[in-house]
Tab-separated table of C-alpha atoms and ligand atoms in Angstrom:
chain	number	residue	atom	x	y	z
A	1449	UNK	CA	-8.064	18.781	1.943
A	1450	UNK	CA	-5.390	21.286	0.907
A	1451	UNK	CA	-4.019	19.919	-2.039
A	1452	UNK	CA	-4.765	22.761	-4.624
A	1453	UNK	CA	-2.070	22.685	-7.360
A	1454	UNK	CA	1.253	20.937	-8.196
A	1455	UNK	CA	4.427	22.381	-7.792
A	1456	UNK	CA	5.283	22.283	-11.613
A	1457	UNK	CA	8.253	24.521	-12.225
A	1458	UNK	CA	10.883	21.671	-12.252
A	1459	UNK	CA	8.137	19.245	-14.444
A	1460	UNK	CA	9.249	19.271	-17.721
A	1461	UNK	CA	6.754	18.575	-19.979
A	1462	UNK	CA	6.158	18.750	-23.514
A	1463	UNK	CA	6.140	17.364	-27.256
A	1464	UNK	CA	9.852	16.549	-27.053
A	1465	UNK	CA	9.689	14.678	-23.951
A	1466	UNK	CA	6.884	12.624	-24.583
A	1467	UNK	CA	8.259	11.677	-27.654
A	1468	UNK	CA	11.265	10.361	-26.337
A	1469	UNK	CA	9.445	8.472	-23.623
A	1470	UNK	CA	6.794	6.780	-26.483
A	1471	UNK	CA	10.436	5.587	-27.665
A	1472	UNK	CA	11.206	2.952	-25.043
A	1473	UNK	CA	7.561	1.582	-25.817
A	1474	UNK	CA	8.270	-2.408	-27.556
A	1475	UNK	CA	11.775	-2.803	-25.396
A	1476	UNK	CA	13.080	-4.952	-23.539
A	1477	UNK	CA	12.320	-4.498	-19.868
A	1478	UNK	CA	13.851	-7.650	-18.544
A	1479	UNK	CA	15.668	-10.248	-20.658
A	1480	UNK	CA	14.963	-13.691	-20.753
A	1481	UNK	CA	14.796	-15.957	-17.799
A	1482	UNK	CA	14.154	-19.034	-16.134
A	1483	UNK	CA	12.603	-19.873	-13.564
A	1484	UNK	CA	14.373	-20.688	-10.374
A	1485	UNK	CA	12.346	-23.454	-9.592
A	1486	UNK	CA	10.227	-25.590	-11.877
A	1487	UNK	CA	6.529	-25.540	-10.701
A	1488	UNK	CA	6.368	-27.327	-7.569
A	1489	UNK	CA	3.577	-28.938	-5.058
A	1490	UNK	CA	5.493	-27.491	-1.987
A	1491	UNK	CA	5.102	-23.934	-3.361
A	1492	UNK	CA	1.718	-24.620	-4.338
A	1493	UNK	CA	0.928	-26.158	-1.032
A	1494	UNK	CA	2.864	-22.751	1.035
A	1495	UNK	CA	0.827	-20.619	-1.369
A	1496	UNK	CA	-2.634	-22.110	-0.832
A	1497	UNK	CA	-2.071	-21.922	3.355
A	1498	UNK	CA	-1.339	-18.281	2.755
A	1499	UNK	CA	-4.269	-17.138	1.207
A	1500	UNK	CA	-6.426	-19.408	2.601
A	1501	UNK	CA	-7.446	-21.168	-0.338
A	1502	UNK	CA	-9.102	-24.586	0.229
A	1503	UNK	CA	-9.774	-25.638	-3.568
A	1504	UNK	CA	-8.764	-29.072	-4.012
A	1505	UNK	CA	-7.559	-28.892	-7.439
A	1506	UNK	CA	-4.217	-27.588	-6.336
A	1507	UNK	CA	-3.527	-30.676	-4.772
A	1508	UNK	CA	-3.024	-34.504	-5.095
A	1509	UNK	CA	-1.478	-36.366	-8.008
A	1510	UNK	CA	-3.097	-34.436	-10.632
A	1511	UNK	CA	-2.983	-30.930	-8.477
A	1512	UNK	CA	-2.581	-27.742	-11.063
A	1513	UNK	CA	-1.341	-24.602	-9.649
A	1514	UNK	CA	-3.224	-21.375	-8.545
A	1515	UNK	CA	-3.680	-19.738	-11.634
A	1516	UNK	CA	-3.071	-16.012	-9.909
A	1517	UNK	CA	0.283	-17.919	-8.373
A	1518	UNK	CA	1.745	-17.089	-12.086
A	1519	UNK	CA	4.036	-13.992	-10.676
A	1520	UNK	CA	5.464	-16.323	-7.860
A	1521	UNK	CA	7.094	-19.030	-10.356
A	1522	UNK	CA	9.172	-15.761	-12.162
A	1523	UNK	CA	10.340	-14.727	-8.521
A	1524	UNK	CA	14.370	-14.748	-7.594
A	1525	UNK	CA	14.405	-14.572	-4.123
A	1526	UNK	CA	15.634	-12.125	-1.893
A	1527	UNK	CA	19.095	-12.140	-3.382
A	1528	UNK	CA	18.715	-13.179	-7.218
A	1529	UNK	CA	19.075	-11.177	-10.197
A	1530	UNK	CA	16.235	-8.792	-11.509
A	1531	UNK	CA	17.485	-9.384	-14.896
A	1532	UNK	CA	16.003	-5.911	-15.292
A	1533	UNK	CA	17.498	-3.980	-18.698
A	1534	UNK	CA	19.305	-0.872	-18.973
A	1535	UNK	CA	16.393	0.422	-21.140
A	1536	UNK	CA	13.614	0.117	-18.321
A	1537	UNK	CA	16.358	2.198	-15.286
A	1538	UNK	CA	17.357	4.587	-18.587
A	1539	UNK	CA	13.671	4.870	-18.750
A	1540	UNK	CA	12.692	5.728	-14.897
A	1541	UNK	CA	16.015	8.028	-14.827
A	1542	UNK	CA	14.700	10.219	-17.702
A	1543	UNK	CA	11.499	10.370	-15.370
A	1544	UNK	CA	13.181	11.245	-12.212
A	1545	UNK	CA	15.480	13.925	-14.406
A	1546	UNK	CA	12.420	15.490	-15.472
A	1547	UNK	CA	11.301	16.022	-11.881
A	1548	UNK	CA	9.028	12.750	-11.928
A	1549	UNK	CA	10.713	11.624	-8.944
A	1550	UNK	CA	7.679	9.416	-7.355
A	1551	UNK	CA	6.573	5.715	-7.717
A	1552	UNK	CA	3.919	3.928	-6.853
A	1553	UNK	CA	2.864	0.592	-7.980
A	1554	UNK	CA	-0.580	0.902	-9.385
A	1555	UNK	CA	-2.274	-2.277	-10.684
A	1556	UNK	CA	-1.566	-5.843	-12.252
A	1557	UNK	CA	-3.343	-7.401	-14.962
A	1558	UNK	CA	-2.960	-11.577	-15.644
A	1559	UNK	CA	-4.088	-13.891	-18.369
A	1560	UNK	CA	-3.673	-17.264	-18.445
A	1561	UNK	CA	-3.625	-19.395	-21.307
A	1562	UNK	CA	-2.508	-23.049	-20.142
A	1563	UNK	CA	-2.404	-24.138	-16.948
A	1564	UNK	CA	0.501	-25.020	-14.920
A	1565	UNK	CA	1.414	-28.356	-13.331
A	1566	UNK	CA	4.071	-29.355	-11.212
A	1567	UNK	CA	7.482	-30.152	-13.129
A	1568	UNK	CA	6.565	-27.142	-15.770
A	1569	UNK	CA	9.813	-25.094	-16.527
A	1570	UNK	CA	8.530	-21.820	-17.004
A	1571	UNK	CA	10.729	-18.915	-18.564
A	1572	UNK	CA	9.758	-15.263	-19.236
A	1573	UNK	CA	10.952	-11.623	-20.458
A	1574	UNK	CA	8.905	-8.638	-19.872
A	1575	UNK	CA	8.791	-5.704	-22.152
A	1576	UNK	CA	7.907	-2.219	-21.734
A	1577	UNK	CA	4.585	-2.052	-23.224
A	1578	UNK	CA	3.100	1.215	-22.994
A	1579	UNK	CA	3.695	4.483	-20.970
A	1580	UNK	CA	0.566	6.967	-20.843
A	1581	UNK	CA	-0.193	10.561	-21.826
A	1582	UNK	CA	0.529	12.727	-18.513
A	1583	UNK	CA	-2.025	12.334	-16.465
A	1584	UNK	CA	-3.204	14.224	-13.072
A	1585	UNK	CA	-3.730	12.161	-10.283
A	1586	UNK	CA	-4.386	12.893	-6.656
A	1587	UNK	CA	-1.031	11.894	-5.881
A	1588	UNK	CA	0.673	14.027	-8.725
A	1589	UNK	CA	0.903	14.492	-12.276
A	1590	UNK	CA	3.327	11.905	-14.095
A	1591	UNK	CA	2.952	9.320	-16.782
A	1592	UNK	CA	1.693	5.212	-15.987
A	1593	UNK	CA	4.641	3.136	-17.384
A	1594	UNK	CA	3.019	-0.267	-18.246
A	1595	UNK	CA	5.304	-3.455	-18.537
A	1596	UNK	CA	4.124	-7.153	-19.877
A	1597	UNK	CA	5.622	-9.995	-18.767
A	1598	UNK	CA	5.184	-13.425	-20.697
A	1599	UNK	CA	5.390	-16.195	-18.965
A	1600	UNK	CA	6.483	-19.561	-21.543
A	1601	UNK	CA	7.034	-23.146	-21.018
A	1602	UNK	CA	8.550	-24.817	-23.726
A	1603	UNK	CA	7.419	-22.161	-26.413
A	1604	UNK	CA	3.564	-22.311	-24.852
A	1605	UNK	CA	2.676	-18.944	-23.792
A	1606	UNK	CA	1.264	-19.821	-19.803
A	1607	UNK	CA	-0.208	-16.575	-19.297
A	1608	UNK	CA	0.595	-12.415	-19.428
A	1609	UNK	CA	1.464	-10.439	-16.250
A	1610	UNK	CA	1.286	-6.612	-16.784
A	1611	UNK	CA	2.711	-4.337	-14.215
A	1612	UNK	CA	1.681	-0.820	-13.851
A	1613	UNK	CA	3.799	1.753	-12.021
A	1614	UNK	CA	3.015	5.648	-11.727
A	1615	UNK	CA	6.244	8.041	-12.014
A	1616	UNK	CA	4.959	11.284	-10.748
A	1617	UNK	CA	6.052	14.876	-9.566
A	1618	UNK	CA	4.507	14.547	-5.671
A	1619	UNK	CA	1.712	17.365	-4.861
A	1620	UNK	CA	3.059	20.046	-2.489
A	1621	UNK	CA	0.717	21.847	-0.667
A	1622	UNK	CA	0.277	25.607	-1.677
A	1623	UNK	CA	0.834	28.574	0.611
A	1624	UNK	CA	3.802	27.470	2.167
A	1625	UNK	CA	5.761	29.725	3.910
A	1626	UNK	CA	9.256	29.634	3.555
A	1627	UNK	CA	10.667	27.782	6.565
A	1628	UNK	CA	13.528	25.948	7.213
A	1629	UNK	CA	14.747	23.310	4.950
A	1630	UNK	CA	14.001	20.179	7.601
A	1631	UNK	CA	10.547	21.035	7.987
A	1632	UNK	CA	9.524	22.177	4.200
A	1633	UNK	CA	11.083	18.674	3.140
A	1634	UNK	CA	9.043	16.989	5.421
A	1635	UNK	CA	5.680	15.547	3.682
A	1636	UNK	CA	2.459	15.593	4.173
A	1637	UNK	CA	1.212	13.239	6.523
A	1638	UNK	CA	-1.006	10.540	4.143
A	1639	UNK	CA	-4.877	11.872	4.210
A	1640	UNK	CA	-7.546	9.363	5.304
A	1641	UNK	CA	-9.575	7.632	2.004
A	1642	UNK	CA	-13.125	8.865	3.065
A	1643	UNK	CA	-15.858	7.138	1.041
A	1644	UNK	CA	-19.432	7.153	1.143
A	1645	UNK	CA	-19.097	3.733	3.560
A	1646	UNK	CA	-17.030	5.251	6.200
A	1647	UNK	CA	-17.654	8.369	5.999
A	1648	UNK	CA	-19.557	8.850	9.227
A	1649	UNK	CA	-16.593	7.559	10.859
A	1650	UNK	CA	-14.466	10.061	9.710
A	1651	UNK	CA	-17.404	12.644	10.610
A	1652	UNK	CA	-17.355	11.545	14.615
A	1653	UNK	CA	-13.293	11.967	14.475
A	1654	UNK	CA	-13.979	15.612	13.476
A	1655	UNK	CA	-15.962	15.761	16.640
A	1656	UNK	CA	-13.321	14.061	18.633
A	1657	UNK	CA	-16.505	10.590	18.691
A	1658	UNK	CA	-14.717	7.628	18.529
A	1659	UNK	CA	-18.146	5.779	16.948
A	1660	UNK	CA	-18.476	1.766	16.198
A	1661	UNK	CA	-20.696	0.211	13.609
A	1662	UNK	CA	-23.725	-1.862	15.280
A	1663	UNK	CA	-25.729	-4.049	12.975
A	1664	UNK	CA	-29.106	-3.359	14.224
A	1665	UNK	CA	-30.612	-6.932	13.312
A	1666	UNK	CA	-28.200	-9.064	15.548
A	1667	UNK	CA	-26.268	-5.896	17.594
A	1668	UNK	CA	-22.790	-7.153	16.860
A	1669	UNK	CA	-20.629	-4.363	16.438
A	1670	UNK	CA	-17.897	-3.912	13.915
A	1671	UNK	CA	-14.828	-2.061	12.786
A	1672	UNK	CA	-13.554	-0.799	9.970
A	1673	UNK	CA	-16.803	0.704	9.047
A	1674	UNK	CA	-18.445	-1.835	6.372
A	1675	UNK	CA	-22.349	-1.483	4.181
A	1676	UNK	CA	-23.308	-4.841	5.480
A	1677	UNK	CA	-23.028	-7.013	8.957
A	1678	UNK	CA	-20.432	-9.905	8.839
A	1679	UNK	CA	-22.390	-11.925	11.508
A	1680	UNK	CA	-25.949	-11.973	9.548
A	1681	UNK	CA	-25.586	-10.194	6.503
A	1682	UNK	CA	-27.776	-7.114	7.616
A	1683	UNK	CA	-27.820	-3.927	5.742
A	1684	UNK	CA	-29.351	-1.965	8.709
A	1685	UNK	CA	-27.100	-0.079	11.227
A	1686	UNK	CA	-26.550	2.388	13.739
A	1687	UNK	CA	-23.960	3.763	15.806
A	1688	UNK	CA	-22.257	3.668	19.466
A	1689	UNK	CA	-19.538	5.841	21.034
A	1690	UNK	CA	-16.615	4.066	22.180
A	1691	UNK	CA	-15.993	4.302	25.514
A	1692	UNK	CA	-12.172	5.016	24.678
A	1693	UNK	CA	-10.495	2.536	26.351
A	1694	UNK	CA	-8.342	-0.253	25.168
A	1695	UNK	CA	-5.382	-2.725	24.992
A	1696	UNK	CA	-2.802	-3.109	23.289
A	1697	UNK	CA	-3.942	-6.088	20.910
A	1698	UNK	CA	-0.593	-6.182	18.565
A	1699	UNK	CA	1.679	-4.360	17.283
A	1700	UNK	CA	4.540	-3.478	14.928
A	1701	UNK	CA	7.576	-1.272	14.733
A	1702	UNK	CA	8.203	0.107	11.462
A	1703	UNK	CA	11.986	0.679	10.690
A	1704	UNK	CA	12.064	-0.350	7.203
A	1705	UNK	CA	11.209	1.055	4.505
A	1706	UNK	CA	10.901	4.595	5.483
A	1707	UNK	CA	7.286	6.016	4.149
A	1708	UNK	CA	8.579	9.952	3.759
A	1709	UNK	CA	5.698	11.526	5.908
A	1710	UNK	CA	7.033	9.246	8.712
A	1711	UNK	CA	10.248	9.077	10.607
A	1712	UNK	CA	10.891	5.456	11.889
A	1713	UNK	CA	11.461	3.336	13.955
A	1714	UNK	CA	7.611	4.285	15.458
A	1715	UNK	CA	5.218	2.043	16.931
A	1716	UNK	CA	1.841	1.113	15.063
A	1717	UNK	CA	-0.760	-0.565	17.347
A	1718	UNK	CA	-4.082	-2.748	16.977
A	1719	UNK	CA	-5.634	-1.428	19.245
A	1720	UNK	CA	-8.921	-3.915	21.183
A	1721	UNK	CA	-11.284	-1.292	22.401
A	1722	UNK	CA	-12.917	-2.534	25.863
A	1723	UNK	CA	-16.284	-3.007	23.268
A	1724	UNK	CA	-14.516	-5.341	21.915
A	1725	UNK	CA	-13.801	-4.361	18.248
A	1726	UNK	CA	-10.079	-3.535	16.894
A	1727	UNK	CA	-8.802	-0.685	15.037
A	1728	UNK	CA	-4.983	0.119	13.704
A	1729	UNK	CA	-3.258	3.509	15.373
A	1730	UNK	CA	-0.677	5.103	17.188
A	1731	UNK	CA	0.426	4.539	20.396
A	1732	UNK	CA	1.870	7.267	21.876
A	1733	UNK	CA	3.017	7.834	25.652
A	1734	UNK	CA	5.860	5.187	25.753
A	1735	UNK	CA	9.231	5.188	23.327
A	1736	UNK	CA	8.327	2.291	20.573
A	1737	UNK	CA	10.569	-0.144	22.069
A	1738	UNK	CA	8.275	-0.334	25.040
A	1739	UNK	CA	5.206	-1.327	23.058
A	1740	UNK	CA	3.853	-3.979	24.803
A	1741	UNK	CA	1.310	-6.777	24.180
A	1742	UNK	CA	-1.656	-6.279	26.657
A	1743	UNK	CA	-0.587	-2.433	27.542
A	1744	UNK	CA	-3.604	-0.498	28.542
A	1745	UNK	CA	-4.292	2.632	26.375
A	1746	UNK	CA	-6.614	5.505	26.633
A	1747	UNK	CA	-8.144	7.130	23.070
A	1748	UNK	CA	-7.033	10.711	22.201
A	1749	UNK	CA	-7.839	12.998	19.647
A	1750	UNK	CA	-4.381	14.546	18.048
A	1751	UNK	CA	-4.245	17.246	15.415
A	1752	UNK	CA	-1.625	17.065	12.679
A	1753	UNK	CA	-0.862	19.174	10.330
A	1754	UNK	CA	-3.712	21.701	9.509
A	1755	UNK	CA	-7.275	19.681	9.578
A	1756	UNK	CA	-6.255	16.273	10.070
A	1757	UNK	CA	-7.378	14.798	13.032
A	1758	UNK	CA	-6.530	10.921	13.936
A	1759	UNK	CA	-7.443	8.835	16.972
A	1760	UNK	CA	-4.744	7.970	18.674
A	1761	UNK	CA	-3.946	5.572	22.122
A	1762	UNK	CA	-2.026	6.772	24.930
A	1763	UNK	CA	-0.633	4.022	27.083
A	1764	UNK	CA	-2.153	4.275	30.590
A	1765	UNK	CA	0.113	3.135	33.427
A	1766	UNK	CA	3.398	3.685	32.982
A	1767	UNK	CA	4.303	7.443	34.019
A	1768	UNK	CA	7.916	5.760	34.946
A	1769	UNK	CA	8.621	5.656	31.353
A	1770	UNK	CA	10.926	8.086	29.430
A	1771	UNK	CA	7.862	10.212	27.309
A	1772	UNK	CA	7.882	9.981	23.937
A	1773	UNK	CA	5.101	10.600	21.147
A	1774	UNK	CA	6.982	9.142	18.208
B	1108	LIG	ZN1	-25.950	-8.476	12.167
């Protein structure tokens, strides 16, 4: 890693500007609402497919609603109104002035105190509860702004949904050279999450290995890198070395929204190695628009940035094609 300090010169910090953040703690972060819809069985029903979740309580004539399906009923749609206040932007501009220009949703928090039934008219208002002491995070040093929605119907309080964000002042890397404005605006690449489970993953990358999890009680191989086996619940496990070639399982094209490391439209790929397992990476070789479904692609090892190696898939085949590693 190379992270070693934040850029801090244009962080104001302080007494004084704490002080008038802690003031915007108790108001009004969205005003009073209804919901669009009252509780319903088809959005219950939509909801359950989604996540997969079989429990017959949410349905039939006495079917309550998912209890963690509290957010969806205080949803507008793609083009309703946020009925967000002027205190909670006032509050994120006085961030961003300060040099806090970063967000990142952190965490939710629910509690619910009645359940819901189809026909329940919900409303709710959310309020800006609390925003932290500065804190230092991997990602940068900024303050956790924490808003509470209640969620009413009638004047029953349903249940509490908090909302955390992180404002922050991003992490720059130190010893930069001065170089031209494109490229010192251009982020860091997102670093891989290495934990103690995949870490020997990450290890064979370093050593341009390409290694799959193999349960060593029933063989069956598996990827991402996991403690236990998903076939017969083995803790035992060693390792083989992909052979490095695949397909091209799936696929997207990000356009939208721009991540800042990344310049899109690019081409992510699932990836089916021939041993059978899938893993998520770039496909390089072909422009993004020729991404195909069933493409045959070779593994490489690709350096970016200073230590940060990634497996990557070249597309095998098609030497026709315009070359392009976006
Ligand atoms: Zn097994």
């Amino acid at each position: 890693m190379s992270y070693e300090s934040v850029v801090s010169h244009e962080v104001k910090a302080g007494d004084e500007f704490e002080t008038r953040l802690k003031a915007y703690e108790g108001r009004r972060a969205a005003v009073a609402r209804a919901g669009r819809d009252p509780v319903n069985a088809p959005m219950i029903r939509h909801w359950c497919e989604a996540m997969g979740d079989t429990n017959p309580a949410y349905s039939g004539p006495d079917a309550i609603a998912p209890p963690t399906m509290l957010q969806a009923w205080t949803m507008s749609g793609l083009v309703g109104r946020t009925g967000r206040t002027h205190a909670y932007d006032d509050l994120l501009g006085l961030l961003d002035e300060a040099g806090f220009t970063s967000v990142v949703a952190t965490d939710c928090e629910q509690e619910y105190l009645r359940l819901l039934r189809p026909g329940d008219e919900i409303t709710f208002d959310s309020v800006i509860e609390s925003i932290s002491e500065k804190k230092t995070t991997k990602l940068g040093t900024g303050y956790f702004v924490t808003t509470r929605m209640d969620i009413r119907v009638g004047p029953d309080l349903a249940g509490t949904h908090r909302f955390r964000i992180l404002k922050y002042a991003p992490i720059r890397r130190t010893g930069q050279k001065p170089s031209p404005p494109d490229r010192r605006q251009t982020p860091a690449r997102p670093r891989p999450v290495v934990n103690r489970d995949n870490a020997g993953f990450w290890e064979g990358v370093e050593q341009h290995r390409l290694l799959v999890q193999r349960c060593t009680g029933c063989g069956t191989l598996r990827h991402p890198w996991l403690p236990g086996c998903n076939a017969c619940g083995g803790l035992d496990w060693d390792t083989v070395e992909a052979s490095g070639e695949g397909t091209v399982y799936s696929y997207v094209v990000m356009h939208h929204p721009p991540f800042p490391a990344f310049d899109p439209p690019y081409a992510v790929g699932l990836i089916e190695l021939a041993e059978g397992v899938r893993m998520i990476g770039n496909v390089l070789g072909v422009p993004h628009d020729k991404v195909r479904i069933g493409l045959p692609v070779r593994l490489e090892f690709r350096e970016y940035e200073e230590e940060l190696v990634l497996p990557v898939w070249r597309v095998q085949e098609v030497e026709e094609m315009q070359e392009s590693d976006t």
